[in-house]
CSV table of C-alpha atoms in Angstrom, one decimal:
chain,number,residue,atom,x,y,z
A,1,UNK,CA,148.5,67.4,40.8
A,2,UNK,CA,144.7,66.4,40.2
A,3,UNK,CA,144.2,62.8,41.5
A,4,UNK,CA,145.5,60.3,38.8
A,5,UNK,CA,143.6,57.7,39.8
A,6,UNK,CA,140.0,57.6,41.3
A,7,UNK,CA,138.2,54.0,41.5
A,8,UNK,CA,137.4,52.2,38.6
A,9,UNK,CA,135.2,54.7,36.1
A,10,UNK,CA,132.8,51.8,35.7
A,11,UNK,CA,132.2,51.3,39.4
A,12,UNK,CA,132.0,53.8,41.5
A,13,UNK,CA,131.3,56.9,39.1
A,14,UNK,CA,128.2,54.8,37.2
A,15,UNK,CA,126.7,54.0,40.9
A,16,UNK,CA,127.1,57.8,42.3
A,17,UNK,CA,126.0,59.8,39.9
A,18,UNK,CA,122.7,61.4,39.7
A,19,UNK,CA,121.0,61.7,36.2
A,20,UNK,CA,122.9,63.1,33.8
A,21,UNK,CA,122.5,66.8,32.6
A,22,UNK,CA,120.2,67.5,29.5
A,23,UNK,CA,121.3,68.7,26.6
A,24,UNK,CA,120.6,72.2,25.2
A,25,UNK,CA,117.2,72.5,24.0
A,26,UNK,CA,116.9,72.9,20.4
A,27,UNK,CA,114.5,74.7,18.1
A,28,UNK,CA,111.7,72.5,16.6
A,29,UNK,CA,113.2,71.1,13.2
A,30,UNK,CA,111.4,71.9,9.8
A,31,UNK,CA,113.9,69.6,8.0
A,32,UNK,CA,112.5,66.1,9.8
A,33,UNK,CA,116.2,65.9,10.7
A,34,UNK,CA,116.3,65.0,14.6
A,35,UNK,CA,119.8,64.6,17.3
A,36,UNK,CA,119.7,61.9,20.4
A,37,UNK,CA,122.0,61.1,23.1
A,38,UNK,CA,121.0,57.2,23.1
A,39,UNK,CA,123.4,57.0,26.4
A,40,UNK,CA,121.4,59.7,28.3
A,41,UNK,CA,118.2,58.6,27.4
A,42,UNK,CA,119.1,55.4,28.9
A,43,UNK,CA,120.3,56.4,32.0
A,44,UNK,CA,117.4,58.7,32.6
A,45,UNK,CA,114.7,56.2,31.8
A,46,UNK,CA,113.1,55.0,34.8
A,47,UNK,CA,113.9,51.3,34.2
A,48,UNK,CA,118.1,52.4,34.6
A,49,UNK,CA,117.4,54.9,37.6
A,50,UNK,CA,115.0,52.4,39.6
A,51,UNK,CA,117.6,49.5,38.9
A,52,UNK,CA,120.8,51.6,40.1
A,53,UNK,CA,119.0,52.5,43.5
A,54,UNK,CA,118.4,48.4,43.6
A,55,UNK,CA,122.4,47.8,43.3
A,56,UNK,CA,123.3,50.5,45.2
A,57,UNK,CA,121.6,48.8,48.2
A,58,UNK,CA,121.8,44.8,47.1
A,59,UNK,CA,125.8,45.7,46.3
A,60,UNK,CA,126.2,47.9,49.1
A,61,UNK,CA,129.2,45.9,51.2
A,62,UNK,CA,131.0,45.7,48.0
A,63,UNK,CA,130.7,49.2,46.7
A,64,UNK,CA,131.5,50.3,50.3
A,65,UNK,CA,134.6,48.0,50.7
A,66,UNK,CA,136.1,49.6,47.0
A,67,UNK,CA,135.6,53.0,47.9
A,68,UNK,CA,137.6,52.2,50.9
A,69,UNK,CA,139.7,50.6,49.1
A,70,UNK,CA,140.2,53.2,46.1
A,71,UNK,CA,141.2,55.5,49.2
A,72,UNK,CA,143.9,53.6,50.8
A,73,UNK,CA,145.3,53.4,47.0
A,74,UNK,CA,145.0,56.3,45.9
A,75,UNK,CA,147.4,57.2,49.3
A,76,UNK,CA,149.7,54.5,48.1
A,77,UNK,CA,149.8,56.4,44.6
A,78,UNK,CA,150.1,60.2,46.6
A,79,UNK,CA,153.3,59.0,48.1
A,80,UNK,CA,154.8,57.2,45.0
A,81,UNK,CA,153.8,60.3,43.1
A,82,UNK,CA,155.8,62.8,45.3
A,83,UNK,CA,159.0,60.2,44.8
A,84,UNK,CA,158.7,60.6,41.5
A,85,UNK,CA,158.7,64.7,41.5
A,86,UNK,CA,161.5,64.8,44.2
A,87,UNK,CA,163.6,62.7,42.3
A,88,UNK,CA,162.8,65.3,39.0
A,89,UNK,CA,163.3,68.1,40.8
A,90,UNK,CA,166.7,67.0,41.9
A,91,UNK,CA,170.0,68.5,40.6
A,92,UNK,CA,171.7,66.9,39.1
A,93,UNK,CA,169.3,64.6,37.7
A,94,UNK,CA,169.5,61.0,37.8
A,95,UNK,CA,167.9,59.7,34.4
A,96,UNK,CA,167.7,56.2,36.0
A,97,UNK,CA,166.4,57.0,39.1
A,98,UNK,CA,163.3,59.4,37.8
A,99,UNK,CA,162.5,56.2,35.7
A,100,UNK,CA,162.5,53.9,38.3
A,101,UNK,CA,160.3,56.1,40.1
A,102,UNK,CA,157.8,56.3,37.9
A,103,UNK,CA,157.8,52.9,36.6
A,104,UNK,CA,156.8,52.3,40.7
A,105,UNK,CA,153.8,55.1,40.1
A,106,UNK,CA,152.7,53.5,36.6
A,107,UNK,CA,152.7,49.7,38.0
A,108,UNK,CA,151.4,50.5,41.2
A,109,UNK,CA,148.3,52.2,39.1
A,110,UNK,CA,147.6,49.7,37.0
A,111,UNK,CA,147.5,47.3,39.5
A,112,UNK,CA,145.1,49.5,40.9
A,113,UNK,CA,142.7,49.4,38.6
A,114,UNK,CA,143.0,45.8,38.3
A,115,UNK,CA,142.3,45.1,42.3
A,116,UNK,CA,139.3,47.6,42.2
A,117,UNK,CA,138.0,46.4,39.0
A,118,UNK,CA,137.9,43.2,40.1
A,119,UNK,CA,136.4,43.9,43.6
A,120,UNK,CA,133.5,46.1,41.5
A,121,UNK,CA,133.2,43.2,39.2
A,122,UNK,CA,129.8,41.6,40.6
A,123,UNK,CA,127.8,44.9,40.7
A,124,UNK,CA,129.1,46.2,37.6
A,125,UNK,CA,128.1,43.3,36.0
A,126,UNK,CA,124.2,43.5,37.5
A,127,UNK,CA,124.8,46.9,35.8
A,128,UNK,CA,125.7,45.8,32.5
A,129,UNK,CA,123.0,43.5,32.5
A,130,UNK,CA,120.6,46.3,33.6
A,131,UNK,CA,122.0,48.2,30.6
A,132,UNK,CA,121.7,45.2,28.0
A,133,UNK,CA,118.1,44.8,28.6
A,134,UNK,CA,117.1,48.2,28.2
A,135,UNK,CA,118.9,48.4,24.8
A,136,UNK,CA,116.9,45.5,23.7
A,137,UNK,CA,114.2,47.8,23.3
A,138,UNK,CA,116.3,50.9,22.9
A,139,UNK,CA,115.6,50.6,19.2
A,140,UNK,CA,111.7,50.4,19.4
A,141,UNK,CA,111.9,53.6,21.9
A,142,UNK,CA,114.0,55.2,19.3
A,143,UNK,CA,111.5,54.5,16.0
A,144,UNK,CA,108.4,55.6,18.7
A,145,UNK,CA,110.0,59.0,19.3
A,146,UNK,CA,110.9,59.7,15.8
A,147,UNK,CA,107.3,58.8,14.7
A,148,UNK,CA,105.6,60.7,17.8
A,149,UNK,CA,108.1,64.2,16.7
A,150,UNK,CA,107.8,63.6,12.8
A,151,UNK,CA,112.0,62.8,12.8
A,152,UNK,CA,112.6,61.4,9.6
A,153,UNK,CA,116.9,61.5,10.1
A,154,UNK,CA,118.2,60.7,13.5
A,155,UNK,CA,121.8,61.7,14.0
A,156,UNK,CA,123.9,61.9,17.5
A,157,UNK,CA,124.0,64.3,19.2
A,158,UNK,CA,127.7,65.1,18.8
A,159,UNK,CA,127.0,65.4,15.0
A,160,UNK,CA,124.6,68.3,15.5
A,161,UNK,CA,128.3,70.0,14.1
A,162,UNK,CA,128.0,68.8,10.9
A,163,UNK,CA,124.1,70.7,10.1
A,164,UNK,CA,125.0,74.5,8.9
A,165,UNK,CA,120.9,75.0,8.3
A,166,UNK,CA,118.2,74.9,10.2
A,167,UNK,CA,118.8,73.4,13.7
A,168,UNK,CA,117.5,69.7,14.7
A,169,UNK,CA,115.5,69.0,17.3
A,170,UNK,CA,116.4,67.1,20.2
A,171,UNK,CA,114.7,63.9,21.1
A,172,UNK,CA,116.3,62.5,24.1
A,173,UNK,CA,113.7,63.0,26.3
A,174,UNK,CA,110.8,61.5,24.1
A,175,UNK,CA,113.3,58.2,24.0
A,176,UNK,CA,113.3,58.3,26.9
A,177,UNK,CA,109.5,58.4,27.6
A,178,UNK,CA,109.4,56.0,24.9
A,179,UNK,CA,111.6,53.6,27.0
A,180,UNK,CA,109.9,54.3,30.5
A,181,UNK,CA,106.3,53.1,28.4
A,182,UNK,CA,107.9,50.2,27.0
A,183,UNK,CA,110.1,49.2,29.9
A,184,UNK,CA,109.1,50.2,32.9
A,185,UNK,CA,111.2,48.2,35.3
A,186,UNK,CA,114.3,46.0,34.3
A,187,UNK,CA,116.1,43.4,37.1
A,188,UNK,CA,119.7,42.9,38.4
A,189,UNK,CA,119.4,39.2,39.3
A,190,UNK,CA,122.1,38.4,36.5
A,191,UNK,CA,121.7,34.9,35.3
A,192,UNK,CA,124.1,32.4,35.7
A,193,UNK,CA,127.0,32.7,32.5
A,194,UNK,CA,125.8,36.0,31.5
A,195,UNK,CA,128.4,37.7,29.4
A,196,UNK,CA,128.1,41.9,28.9
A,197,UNK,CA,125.9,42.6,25.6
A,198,UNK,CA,124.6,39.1,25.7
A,199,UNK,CA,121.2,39.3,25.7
A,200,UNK,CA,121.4,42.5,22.7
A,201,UNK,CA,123.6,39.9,20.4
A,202,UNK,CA,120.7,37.3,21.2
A,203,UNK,CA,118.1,40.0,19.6
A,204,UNK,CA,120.4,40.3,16.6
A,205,UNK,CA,121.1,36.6,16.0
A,206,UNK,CA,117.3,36.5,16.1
A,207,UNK,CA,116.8,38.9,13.7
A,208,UNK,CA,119.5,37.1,11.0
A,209,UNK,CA,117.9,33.8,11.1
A,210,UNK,CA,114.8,35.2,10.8
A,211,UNK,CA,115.6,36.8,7.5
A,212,UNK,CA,117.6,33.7,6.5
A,213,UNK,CA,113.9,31.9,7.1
A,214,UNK,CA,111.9,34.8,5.2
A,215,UNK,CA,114.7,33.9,2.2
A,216,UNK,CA,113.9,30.0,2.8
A,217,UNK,CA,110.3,30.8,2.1
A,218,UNK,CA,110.2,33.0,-0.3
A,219,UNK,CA,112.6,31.6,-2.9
A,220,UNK,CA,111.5,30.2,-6.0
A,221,UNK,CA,111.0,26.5,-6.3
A,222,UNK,CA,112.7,24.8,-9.3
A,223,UNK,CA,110.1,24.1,-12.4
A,224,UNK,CA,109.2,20.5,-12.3
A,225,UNK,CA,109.7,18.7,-15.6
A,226,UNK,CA,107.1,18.9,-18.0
A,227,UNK,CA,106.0,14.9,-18.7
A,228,UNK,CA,107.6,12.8,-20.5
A,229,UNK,CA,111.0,14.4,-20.2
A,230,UNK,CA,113.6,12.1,-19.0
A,231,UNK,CA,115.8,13.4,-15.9
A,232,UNK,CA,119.0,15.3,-16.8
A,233,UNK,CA,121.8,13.4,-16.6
A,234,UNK,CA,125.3,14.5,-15.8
């Protein structure tokens, strides 16, 4: 049986892997009608790949210490596993035996994932942190391609499915230049209380109030009695 259980997904996988694989190219649209993979772009842009090499080696004990870890589990988990199948494969069965044995398997992997995600928990947070301040400016990259490829309708790039015409083009990679231009480098020092998503909910609040303001001081002031008139009175 494949391996039920390898690391956490957000901590070892996201600090191993090498740049993710483009997507199909696609013929030049004549619509204006463009796709994007927003997550690949991000991952390739220089700012993510420079900053991953930086917690690969400022993170290193720790990443080290969970892929042992993982290992010595994921024996633990082998051997609960094959309990499990010998008491299934037994004959007669014994209903309450099989479900003891995989009630071990299941609790024994979710604790699992609980030790290793907390072990991965300072590096994965430099990485979320890495991630939030590239999507800051995500959206800027994003308006920069379309302008730059004449994309007047950007759509992801699982939704290509839904276009029976003419094919879109793909603008992952000119996000991605976008975001290397406006971002170039991003840091992992995370500050103290930072929460995931933070610093892109910051951007948004920003954005509210200053459209509340905009509202403030654009609406119409109340028409000052003519003289003479006596004040209303209520």
């Amino acid at each position: 049986m494949k391996k039920i259980f390898v690391a956490s997904a957000l901590a070892i996988a996201a600090l191993s892997v090498s740049p993710m694989v483009a997507a199909p190219a696609a013929a030049q649209s004549k619509t204006g009608i463009g796709i994007a993979d927003l997550d690949v772009a991000t991952t390739r842009s220089s700012a993510y790949q420079t900053a991953l090499g930086q917690i690969r080696t400022t993170y290193k004990a720790q990443i080290d210490q969970v892929e042992a870890r993982d290992q010595t589990l994921g024996a633990e988990l082998n051997v609960l596993r094959a309990k499990a199948n010998e008491e299934a494969k037994k004959t007669p069965q014994n209903k309450a035996a099989i479900d003891a044995a995989v009630k071990a398997f299941q609790d024994k992997s979710a604790a699992a994932q609980r030790e290793l995600a907390q072990m991965a928990q300072p590096y994965e947070l430099a990485r979320a942190y890495v991630i939030d301040q590239i999507t800051v400016r995500l959206d800027d990259a994003v308006k920069g391609a379309m302008t730059k490829r004449k994309v007047d309708l950007l759509l992801n790039y699982d939704q290509q499915v839904v276009l029976a015409a003419q094919p879109p083009v793909d603008i992952t990679d000119a996000i991605t230049a976008e975001l290397n231009t406006l971002l170039p480098a991003v840091s992992i020092a995370v500050p103290a209380g930072y929460q995931p998503g933070q610093l892109m909910q910051q951007k948004n609040q920003a954005i509210v109030d200053a459209a509340r303001a905009r509202q403030g001081q654009t609406a119409p002031a109340a028409p000052a009695p003519a003289a003479g008139t006596p004040p209303t009175t209520r």
